[in-house]
CSV table of C-alpha atoms in Angstrom, one decimal:
chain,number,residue,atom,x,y,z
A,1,UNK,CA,156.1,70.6,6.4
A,2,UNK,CA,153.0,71.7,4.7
A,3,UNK,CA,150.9,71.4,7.2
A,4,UNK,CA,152.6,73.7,9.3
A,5,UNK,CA,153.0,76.2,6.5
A,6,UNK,CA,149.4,76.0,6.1
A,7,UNK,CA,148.7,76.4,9.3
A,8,UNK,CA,150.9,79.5,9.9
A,9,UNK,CA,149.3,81.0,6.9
A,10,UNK,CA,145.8,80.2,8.2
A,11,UNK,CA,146.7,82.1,11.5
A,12,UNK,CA,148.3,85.0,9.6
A,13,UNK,CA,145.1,85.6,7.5
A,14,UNK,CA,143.0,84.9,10.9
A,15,UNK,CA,144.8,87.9,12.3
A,16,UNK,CA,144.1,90.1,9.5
A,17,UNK,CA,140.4,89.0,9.3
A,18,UNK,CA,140.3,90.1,12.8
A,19,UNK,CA,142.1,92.9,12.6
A,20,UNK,CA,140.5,94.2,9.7
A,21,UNK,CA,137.1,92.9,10.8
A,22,UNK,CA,137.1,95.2,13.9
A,23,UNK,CA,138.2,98.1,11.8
A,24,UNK,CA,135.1,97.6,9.3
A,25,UNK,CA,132.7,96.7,12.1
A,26,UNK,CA,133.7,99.9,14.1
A,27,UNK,CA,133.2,102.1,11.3
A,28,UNK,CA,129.9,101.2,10.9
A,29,UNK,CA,128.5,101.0,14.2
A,30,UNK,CA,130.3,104.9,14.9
A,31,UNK,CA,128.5,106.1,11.5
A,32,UNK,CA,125.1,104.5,12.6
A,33,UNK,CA,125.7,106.4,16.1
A,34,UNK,CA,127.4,109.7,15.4
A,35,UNK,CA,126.6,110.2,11.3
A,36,UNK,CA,129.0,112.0,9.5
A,37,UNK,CA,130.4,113.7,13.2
A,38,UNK,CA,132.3,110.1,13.1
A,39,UNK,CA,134.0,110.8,9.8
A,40,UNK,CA,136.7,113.2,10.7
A,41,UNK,CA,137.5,111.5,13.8
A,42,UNK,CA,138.3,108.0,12.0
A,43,UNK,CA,141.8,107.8,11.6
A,44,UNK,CA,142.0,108.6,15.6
A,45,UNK,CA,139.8,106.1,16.5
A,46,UNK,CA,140.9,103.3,14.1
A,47,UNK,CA,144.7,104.2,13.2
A,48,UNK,CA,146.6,102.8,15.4
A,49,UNK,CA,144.9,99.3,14.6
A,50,UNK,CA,145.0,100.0,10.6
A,51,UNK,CA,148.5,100.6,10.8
A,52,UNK,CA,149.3,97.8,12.7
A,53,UNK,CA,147.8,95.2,9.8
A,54,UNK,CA,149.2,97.6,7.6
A,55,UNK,CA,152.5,96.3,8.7
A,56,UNK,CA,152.1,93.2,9.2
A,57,UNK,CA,150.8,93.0,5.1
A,58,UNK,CA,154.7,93.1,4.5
A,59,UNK,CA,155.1,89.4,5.7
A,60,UNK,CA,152.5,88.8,2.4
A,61,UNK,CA,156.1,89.8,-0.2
A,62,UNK,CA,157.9,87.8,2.2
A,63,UNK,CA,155.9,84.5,2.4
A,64,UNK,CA,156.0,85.2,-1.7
A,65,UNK,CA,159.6,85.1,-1.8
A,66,UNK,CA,160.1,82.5,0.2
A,67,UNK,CA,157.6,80.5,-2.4
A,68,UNK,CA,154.9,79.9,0.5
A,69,UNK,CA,152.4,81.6,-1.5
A,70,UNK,CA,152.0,81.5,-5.1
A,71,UNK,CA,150.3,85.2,-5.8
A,72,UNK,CA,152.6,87.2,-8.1
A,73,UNK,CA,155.3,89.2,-6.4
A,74,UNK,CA,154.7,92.3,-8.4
A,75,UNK,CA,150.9,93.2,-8.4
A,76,UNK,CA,150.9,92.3,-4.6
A,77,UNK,CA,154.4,94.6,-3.7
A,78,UNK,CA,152.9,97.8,-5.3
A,79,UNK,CA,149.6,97.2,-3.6
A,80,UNK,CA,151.3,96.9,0.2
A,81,UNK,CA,154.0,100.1,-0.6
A,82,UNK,CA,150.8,101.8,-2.5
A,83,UNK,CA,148.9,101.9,1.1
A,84,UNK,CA,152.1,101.9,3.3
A,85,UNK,CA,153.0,105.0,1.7
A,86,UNK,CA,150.1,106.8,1.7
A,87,UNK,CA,149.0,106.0,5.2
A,88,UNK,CA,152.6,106.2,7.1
A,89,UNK,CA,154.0,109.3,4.6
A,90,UNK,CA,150.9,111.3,4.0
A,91,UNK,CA,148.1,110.4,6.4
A,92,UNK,CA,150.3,109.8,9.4
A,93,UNK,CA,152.8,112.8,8.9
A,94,UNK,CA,150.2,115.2,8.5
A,95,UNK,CA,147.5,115.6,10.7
A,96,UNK,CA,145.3,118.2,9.2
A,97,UNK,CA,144.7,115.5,6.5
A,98,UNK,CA,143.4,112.4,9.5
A,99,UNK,CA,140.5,114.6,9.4
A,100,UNK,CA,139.6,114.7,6.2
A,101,UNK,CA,137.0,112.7,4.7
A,102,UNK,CA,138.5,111.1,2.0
A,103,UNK,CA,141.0,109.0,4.6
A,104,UNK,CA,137.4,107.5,5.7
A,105,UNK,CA,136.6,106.5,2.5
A,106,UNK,CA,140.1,105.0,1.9
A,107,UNK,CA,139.8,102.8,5.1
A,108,UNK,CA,136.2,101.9,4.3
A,109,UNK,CA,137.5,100.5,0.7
A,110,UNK,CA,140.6,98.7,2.1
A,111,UNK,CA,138.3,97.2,4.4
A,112,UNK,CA,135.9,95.6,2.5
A,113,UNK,CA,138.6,94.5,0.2
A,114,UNK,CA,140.2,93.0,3.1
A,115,UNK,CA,137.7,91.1,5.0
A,116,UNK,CA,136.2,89.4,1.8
A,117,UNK,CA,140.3,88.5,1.0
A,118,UNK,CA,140.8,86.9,4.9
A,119,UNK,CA,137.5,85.5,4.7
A,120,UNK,CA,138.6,83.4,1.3
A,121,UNK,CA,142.0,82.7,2.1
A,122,UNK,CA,141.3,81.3,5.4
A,123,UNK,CA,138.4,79.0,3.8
A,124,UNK,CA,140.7,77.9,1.2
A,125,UNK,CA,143.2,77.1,3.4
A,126,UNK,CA,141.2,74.4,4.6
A,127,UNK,CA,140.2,73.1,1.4
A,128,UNK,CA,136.9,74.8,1.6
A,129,UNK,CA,135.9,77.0,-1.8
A,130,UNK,CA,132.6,78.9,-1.5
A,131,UNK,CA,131.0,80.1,-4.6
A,132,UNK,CA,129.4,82.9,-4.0
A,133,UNK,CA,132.5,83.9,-1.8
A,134,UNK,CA,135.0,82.9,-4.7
A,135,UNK,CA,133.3,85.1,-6.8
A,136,UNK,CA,133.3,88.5,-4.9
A,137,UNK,CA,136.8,87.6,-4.0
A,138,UNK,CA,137.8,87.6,-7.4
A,139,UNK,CA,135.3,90.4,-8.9
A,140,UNK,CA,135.1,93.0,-6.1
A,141,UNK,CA,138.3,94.1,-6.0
A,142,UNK,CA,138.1,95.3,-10.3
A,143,UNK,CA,136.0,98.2,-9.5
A,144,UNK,CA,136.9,99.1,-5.9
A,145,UNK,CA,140.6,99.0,-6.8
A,146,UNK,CA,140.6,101.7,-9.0
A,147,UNK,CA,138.3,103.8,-6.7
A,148,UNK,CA,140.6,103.1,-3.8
A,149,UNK,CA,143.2,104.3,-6.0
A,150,UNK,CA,141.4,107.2,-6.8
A,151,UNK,CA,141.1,108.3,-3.3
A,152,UNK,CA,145.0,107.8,-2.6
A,153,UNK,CA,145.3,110.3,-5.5
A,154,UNK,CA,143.0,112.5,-3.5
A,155,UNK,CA,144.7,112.4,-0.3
A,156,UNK,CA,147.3,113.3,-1.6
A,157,UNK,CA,146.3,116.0,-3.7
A,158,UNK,CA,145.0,117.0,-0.2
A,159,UNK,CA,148.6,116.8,1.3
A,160,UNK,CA,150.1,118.6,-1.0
A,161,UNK,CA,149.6,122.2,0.3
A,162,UNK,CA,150.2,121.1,4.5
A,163,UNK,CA,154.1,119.6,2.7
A,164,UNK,CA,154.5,123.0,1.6
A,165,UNK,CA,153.5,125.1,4.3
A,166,UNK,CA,156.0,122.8,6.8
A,167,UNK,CA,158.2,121.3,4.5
A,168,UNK,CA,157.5,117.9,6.0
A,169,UNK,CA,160.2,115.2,4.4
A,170,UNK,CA,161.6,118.2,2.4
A,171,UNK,CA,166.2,118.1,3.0
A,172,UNK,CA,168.2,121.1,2.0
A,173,UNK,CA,172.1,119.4,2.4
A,174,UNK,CA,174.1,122.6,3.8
A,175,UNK,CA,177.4,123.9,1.6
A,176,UNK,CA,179.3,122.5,-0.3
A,177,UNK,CA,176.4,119.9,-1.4
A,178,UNK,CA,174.2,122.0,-3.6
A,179,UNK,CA,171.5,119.1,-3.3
A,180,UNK,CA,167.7,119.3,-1.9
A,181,UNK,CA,165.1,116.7,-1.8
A,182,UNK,CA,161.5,119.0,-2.1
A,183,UNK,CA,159.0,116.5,-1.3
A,184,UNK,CA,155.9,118.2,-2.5
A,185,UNK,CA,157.6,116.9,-6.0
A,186,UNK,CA,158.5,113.1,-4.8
A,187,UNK,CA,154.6,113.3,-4.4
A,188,UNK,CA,153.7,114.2,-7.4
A,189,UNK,CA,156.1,112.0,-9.2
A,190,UNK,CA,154.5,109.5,-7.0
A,191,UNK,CA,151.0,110.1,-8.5
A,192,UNK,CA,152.2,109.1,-12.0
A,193,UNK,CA,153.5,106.3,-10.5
A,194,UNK,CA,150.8,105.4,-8.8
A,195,UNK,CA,148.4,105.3,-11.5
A,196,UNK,CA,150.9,103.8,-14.1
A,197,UNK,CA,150.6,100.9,-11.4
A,198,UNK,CA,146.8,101.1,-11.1
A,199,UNK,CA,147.2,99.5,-15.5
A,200,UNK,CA,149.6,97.0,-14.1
A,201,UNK,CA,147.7,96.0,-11.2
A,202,UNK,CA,144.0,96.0,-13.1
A,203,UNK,CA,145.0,93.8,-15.6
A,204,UNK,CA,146.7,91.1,-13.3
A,205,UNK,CA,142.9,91.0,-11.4
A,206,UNK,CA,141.2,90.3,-14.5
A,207,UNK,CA,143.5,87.7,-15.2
A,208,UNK,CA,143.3,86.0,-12.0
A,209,UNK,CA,139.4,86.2,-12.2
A,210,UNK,CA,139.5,84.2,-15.9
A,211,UNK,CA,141.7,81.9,-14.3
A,212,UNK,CA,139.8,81.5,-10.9
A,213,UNK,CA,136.2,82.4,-12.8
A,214,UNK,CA,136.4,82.4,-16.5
A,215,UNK,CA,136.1,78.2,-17.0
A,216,UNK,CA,134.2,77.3,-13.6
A,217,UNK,CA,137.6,76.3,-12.2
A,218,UNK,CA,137.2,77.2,-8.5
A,219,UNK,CA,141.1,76.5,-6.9
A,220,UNK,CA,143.0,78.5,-4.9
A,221,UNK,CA,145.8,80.6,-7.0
A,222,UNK,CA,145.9,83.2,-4.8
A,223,UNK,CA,146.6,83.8,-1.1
């Protein structure tokens, strides 16, 4: 029934509030307490939980398919593989790069994105549309979607030389197969796709802004 589909995706977006929540919340409160000391040590403290909601995003193309949720299938599938990739292929394979400060930054961006996201999806879910809240759902992500963007780019850039140095992902196929796989290259094809998605993805948030924003009509389109 609806109700129940409702209700599952209420709990699914009160997980992810939580989840994501905690992740913000802990962030701050170790920056306030240990300054920038805290920066290099943030995907130890808070990876295990990020990649957990992470994962669990992927139910998002699922409930899509299965016509749940309305959002278009696109936009939303290359945002999920855009962090999956970067955070299980780059950040998690290489551990010189959890250190760095740009995978603080990406986190921090994700966050915010996220809990404002929950926060509005779980109101809506109930019937409840906030204006102010409405609005920075729809208008926050246009510029901190590119920036987050930018510093997947950056990471990895980053990356780049620790895949060379161990050949991480990289298969040589022994004889007779003359075939290899040099990842350092799938990475850098990557980046083009990456930001030929970044056009895509822009324009599809401006368009669900005008229709959310543009006339005053405040209904939920999105999940």
């Amino acid at each position: 029934s609806r109700f129940t589909m409702n209700m599952y995706l209420f709990v699914y977006d009160l997980m992810q509030f939580c989840g994501h929540s905690w992740i913000f919340t802990n962030m701050i409160i170790r920056f306030m307490t240990f300054g920038k000391d805290s920066l290099a040590d943030t995907f130890h403290s808070i990876g295990l939980v990020m990649r957990l909601c992470q994962l669990l995003s992927v139910f998002e193309i699922l409930h899509i398919l299965i016509g749940i949720d309305k959002s278009r299938l696109l936009p939303r599938f290359l945002q999920i593989t855009e962090r999956i990739i970067v955070l299980f292929v780059v950040i998690n394979s290489q551990e010189e790069v959890q250190g760095k400060y740009v995978v603080c930054v990406l986190f921090f961006l994700w966050n915010l994105l996220d809990v404002v996201r929950y926060t509005y999806n779980m109101l809506a879910r109930m019937g409840i549309y906030y204006l102010p809240l409405t609005w920075l759902n729809f208008s926050l992500c246009i510029p901190l979607y590119p920036l987050s963007v930018l510093a997947k780019g950056f990471a990895i850039c980053v990356s780049l030389p620790y895949f060379e140095s161990f050949g991480t992902y990289s298969i040589k196929l022994p004889f007779p197969f003359t075939f290899a796989i040099y990842f350092p290259y799938v990475l850098k094809t990557y980046l083009l796709v990456l930001f030929a998605g970044m056009c895509f993805i822009i324009q599809n948030l401006f368009s669900e802004r005008m229709a959310h924003l543009g006339t005053g009509n405040i209904k939920n389109k999105r999940s």
